[in-house]
Coordinates of C-alpha atoms and ligand atoms in Angstrom, one line a residue:
X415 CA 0.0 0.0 0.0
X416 CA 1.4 3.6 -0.6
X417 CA -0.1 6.1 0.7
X418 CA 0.7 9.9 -1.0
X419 CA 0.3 13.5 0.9
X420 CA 0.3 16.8 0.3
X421 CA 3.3 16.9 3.4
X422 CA 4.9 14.3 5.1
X423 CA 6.1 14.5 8.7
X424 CA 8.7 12.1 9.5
X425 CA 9.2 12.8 12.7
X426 CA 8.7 16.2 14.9
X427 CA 12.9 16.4 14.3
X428 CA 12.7 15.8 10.9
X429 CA 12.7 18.3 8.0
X430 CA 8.9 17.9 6.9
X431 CA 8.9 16.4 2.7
X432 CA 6.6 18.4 0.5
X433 CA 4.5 15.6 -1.7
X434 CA 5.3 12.5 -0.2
X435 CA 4.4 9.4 0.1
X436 CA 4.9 6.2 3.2
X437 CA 4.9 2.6 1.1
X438 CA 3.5 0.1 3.3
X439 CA 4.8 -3.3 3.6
X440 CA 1.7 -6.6 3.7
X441 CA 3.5 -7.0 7.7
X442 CA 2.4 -3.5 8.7
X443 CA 5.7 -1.9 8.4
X444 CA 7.1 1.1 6.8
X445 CA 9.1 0.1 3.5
X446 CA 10.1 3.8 2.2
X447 CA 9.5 7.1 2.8
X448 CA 10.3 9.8 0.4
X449 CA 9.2 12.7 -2.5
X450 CA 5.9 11.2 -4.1
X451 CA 7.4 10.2 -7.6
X452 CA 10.3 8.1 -5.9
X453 CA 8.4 6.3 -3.8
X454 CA 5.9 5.3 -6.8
X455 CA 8.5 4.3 -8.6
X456 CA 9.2 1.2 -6.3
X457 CA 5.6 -0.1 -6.3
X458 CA 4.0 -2.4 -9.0
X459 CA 1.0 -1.1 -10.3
X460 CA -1.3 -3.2 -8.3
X461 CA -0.4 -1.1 -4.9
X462 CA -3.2 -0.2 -2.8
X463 CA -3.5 3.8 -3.1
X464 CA -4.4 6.9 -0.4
X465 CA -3.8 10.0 -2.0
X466 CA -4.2 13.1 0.6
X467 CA -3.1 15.6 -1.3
X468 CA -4.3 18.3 1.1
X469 CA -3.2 16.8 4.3
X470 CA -0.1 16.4 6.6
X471 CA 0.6 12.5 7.2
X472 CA 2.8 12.0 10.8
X473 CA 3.5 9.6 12.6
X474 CA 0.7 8.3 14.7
X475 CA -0.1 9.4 17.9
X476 CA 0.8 7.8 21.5
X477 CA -1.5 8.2 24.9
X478 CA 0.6 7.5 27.3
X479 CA -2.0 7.1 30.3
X480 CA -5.7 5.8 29.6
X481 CA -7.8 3.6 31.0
X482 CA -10.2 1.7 29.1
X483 CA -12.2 -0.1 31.8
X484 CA -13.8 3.6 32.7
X485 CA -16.6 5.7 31.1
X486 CA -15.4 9.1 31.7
X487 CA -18.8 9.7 32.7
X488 CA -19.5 11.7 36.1
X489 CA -18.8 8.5 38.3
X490 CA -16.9 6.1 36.6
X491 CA -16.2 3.8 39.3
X492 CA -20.1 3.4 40.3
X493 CA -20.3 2.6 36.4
X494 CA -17.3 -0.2 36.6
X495 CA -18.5 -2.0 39.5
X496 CA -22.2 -1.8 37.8
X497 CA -20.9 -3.4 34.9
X498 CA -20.0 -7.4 34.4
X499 CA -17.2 -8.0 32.3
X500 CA -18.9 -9.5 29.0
X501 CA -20.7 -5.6 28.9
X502 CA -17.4 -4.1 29.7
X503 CA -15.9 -6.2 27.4
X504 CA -17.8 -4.5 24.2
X505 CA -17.7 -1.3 26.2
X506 CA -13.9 -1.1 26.5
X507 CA -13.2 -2.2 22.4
X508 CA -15.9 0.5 21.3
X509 CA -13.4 3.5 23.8
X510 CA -10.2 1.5 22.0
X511 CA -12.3 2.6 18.8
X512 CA -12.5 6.1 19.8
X513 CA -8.9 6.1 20.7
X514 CA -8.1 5.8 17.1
X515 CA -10.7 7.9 15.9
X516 CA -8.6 10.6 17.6
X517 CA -5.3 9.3 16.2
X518 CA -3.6 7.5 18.5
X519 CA -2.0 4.4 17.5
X520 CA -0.7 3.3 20.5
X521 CA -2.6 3.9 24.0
X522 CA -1.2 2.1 27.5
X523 CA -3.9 1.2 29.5
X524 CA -2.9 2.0 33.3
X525 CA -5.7 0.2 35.1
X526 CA -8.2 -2.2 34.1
X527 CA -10.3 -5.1 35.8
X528 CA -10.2 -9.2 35.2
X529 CA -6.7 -8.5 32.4
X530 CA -9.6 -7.2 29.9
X531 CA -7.2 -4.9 28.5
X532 CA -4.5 -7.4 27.7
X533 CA -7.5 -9.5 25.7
X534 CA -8.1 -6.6 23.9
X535 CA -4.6 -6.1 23.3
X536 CA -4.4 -9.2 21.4
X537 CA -7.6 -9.3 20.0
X538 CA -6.8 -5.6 17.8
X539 CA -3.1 -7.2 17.4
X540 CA -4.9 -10.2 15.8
X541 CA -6.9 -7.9 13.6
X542 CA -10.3 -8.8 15.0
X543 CA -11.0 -5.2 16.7
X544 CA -10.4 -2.0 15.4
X545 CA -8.0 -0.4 17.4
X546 CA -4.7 1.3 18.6
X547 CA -1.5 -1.1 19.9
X548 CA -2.5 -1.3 23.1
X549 CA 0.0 -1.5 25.9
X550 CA -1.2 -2.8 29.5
X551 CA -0.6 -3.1 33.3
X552 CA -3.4 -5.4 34.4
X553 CA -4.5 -4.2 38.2
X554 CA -2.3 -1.4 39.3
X555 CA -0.5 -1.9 42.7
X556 CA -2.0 -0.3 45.9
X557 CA -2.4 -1.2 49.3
X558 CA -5.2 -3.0 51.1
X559 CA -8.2 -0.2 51.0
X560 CA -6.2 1.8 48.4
X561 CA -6.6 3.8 45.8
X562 CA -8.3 1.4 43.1
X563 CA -8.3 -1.0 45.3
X564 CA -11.5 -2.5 43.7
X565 CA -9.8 -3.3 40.2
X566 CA -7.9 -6.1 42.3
X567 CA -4.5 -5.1 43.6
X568 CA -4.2 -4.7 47.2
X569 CA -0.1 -6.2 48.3
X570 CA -0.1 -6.1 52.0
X571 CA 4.2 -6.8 52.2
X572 CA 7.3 -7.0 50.8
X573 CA 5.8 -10.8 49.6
X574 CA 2.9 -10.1 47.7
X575 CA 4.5 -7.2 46.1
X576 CA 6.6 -9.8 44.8
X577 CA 4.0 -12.1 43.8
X578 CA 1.4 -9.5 42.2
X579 CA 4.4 -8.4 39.7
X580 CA 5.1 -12.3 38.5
X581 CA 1.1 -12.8 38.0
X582 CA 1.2 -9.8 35.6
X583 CA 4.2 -10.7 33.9
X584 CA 3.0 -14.2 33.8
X585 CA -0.6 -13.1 32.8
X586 CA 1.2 -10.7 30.1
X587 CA 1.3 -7.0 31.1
X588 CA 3.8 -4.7 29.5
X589 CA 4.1 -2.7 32.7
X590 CA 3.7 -2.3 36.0
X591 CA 1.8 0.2 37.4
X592 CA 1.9 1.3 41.1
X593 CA -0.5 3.8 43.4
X594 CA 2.4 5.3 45.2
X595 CA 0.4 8.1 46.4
X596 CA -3.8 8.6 47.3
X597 CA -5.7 9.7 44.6
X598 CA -9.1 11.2 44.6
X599 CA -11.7 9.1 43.1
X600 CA -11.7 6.4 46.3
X601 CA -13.6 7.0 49.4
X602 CA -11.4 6.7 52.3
X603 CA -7.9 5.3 52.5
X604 CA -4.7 8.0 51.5
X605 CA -5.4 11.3 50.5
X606 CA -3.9 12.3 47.3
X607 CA -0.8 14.2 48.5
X608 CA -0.7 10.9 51.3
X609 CA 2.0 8.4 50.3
X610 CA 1.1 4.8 50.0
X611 CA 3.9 3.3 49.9
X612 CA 7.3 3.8 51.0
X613 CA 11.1 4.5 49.1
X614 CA 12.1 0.8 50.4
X615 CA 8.9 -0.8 49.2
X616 CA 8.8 1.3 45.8
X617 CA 12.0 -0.4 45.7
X618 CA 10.8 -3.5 46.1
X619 CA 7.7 -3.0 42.9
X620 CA 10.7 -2.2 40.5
X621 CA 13.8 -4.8 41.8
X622 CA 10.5 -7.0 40.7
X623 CA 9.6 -5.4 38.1
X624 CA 13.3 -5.3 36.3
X625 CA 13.5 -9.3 37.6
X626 CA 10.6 -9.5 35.5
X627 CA 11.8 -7.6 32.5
X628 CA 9.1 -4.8 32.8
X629 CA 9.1 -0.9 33.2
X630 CA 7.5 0.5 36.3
X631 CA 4.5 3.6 35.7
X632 CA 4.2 5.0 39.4
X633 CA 1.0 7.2 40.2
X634 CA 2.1 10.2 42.1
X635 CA 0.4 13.2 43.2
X636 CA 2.6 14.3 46.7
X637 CA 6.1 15.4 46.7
X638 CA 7.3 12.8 48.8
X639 CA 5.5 10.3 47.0
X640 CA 7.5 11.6 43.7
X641 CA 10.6 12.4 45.5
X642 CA 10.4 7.9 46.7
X643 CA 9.5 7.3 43.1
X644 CA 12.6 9.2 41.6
X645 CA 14.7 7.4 44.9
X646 CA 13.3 3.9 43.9
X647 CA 14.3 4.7 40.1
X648 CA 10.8 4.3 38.3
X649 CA 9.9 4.4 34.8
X650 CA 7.5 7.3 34.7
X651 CA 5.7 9.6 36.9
X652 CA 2.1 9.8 36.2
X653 CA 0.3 13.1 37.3
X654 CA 3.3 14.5 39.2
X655 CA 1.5 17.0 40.7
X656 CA 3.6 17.7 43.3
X657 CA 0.5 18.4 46.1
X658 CA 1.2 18.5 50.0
X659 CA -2.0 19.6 51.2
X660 CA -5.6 19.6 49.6
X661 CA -6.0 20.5 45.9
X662 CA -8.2 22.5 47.0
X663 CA -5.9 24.9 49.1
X664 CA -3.7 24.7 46.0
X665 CA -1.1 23.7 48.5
X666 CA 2.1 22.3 46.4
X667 CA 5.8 21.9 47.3
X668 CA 8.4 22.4 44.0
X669 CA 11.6 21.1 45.4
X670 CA 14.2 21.6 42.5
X671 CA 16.8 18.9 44.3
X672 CA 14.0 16.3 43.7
X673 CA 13.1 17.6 39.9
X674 CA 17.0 17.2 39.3
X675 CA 16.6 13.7 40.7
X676 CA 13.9 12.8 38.2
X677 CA 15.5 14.4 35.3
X678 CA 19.0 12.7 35.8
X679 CA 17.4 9.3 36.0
X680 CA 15.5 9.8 32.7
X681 CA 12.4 9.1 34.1
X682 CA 9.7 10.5 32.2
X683 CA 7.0 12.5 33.8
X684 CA 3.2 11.8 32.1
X685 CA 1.2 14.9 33.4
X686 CA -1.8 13.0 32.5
X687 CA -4.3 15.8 31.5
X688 CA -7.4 15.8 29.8
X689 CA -9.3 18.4 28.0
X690 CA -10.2 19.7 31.5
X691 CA -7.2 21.9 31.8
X692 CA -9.1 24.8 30.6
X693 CA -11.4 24.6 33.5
X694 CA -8.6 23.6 36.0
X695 CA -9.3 26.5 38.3
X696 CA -5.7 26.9 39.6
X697 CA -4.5 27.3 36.2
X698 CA -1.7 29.5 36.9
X699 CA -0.5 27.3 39.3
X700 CA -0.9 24.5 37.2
X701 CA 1.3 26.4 34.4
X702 CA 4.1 27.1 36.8
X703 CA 4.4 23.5 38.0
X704 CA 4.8 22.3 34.2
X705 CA 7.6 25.6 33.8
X706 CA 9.7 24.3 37.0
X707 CA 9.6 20.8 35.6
X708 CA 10.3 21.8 32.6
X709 CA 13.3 24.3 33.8
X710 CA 14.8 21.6 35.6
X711 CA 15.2 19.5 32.2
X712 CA 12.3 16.6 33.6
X713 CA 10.8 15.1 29.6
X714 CA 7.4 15.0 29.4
X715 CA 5.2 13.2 27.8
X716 CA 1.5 13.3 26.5
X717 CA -1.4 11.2 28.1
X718 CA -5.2 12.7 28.8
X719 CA -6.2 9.8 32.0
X720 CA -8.4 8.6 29.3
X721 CA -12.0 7.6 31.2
X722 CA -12.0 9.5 34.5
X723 CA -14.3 11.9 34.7
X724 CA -14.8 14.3 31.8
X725 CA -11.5 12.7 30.2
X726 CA -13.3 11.3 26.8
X727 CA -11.4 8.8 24.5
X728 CA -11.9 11.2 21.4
X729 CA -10.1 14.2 23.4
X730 CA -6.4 13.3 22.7
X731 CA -5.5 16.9 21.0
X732 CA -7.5 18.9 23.4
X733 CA -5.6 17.8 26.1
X734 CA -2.3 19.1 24.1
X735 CA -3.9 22.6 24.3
X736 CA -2.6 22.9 28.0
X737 CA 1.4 23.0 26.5
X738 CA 0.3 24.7 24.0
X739 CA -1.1 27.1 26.6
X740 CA 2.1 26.7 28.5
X741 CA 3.6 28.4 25.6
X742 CA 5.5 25.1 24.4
X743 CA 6.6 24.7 20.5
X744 CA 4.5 23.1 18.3
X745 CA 7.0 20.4 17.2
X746 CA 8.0 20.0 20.7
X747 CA 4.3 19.3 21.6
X748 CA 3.9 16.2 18.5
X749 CA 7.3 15.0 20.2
X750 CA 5.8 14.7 23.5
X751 CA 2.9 12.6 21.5
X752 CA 5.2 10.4 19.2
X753 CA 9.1 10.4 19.6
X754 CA 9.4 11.2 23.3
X755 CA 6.2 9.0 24.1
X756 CA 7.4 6.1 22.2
X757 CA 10.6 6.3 24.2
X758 CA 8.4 6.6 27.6
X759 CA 6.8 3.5 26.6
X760 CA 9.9 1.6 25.6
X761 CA 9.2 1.4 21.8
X762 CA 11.4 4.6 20.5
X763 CA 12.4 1.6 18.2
X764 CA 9.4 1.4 16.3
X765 CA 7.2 3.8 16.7
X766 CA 7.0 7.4 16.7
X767 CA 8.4 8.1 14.0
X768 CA 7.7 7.3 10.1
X769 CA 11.3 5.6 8.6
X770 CA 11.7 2.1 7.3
X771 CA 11.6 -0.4 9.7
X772 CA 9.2 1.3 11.5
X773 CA 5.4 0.3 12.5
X774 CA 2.6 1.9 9.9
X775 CA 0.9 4.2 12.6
X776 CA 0.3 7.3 10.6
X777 CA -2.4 9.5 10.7
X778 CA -3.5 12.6 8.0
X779 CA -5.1 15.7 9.5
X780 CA -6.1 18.7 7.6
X781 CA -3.6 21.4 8.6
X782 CA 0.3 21.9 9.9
X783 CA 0.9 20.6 13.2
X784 CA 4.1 22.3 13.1
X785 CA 2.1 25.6 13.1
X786 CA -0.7 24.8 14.8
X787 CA -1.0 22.3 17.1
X788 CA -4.9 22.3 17.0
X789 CA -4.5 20.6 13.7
X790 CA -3.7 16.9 15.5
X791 CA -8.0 17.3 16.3
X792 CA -8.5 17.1 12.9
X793 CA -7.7 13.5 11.9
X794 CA -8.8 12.2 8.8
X795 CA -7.3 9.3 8.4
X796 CA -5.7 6.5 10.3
X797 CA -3.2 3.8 9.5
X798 CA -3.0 1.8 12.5
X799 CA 0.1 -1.2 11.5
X800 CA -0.6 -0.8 8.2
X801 CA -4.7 -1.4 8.7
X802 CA -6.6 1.7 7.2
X803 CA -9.5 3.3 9.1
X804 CA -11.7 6.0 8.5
X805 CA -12.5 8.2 11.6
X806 CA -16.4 8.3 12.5
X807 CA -15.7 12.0 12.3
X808 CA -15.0 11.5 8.8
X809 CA -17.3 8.7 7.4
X810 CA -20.2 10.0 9.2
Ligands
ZN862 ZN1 -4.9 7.1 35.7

């Protein structure tokens, strides 16, 4: 398959190529990338055409934090726990659909119940569902009473740390996900900015974790919850928020020893925003947490917390608006969303960027993201490992 475009974005690094083209190998991967008339001239003329002559193809997009088993309705977990899984089941390949709608190729589920996600993982790999490359980490870590403790993974000690980390790699997550801190959508147990679990035992989740040759994504909204989680050598930081008091009180602690920490590890930082930004109503606040991580050299990487409340599946490039806002470069906003999230997620090898070799995620939107960021909302076309879909936005 080849498909053609007005512009070509290989990558947000790249040098964009004015009438190009991406040939698709049958496996799903990227065979050439170059001007329009070279490319053609390495096809047959049976080759599958998509000519976009008005739109920007680029690689396609990555969420770094979602979670498929919610409905980003008003209470999501009242929703969850009213739903059996065969319901959920439908419910959770119908957000995966929405997902790509959006343009993102590649989502990693955080949190789901009963290893629903990793099905659905396979089941889109297999070709069966429409959907993005799904990454997954099963029941997230917390402690008895904890923060999600109802998706099914209270550890208790230093033991069943252990032994929740072999039944995900054993049951086939691609991460491990940990509640380090409270969070605010369970009644009772820590409060967001309350830590859940210690430096030693965060050590613990990711000397089992690397045993098990997976990445650890810790949730963390206190400081000293992300101060542990930089200590204990995590992955990524989701939220990050660096809270020490109610949200409420805006009451946050900016410690720049701990921001060095984080950036000198390379761990990534996922801010894990939705479309809510806008009505965030410490915005300011917001903004100058995202500058001092950002001053201290800390990569961040897009994610929207896909199905908590108000956080919809279609509302990747909304979300993007807040860095925007922040006053962040348009390429360096589609890097946080392809190259630098690829490398968050451990695939900076193939995907993220369009180059032989490389997965066919690409998507076409009407516009210059390099100019206008706005223009990733405007998807028009998807190519999801080489499979073509049509965005409801588009067909309907
Ligand atoms: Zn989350």
């Amino acid at each position: 398959m080849i498909v053609t475009a007005g512009r070509v974005l290989t990558a947000p690094d790249e040098e964009p190529l004015q009438d190009g083209a991406v040939l698709v190998a049958a496996d799903g991967t990227i065979s050439a990338v170059g001007p329009r008339a070279d490319v053609i001239r390495l096809t047959g003329p049976a080759v599958d055409r998509w000519d976009l002559p008005d739109d920007t193809v680029l690689p396609g997009l990555v969420n770094c934090h979602v979670h498929l088993a919610l409905d980003a309705g008003p209470d999501p977990v009242g929703a969850l726990r009213d739903t059996d899984d065969g319901v959920l089941r439908s419910a959770m390949a119908e957000r995966a659909r929405r997902l790509l709608d959006a343009g993102v190729t590649t989502a990693r589920d955080l949190g789901d119940r009963g290893g629903l996600a990793a099905e659905l993982r396979d089941t889109i790999a297999a070709g069966a569902v429409t959907g993005p490359r799904l990454l997954n980490a099963g029941a997230p870590l917390t402690v008895p009473g904890g923060h999600f403790w109802f998706l099914g993974g209270e550890v208790a000690d230093d033991a069943s740390i252990r032994a929740a980390v072999a039944d995900r790699a054993r049951r086939g997550a691609d991460v491990i996900k940990v509640m380090a801190s409270g969070g605010h959508m369970t009644p009772g147990g820590a409060a967001m900015w309350e830590p859940q679990f210690d430096v030693r035992q965060l050590g613990v989740v990711v000397d089992a974790a690397r045993e098990a040759g997976l990445p650890v994504a810790a949730h963390a909204h206190g400081t000293g919850s992300i101060a542990a989680c930089a200590q204990a050598g995590v992955d990524t930081i989701e939220h990050c928020t660096w809270l020490v008091g109610s949200p409420a009180e805006g009451r946050y602690e900016t410690p720049g020893h701990v921001a060095e920490m984080i950036a000198a590890a390379g761990i990534y930082v996922c801010p894990a925003r939705s479309s809510g930004w806008a009505r965030f109503p410490r915005l300011d606040s917001l903004l100058d947490r995202l500058a001092f991580m950002d001053g201290h050299g800390i990569r961040m990487v897009a994610g929207t917390d896909a199905g908590v409340t108000g956080s919809r599946f279609e509302d990747f490039a909304a979300g993007l608006g807040l860095y925007a806002r922040a006053g962040w470069s348009p390429a360096r906003i589609l890097a946080m969303a392809t190259t630098e999230a690829a490398a968050a997620v451990g695939l900076a090898d193939s995907i993220g960027r369009l180059a032989p070799g490389f997965s066919a995620d690409l998507i076409a939107v009407s516009g210059d993201p390099l100019t206008d960021p706005a223009a990733l909302g405007r998807v028009r076309f998807v190519l999801a490992r080489g499979r073509p879909h049509v965005p409801a936005q588009v067909s309907a």
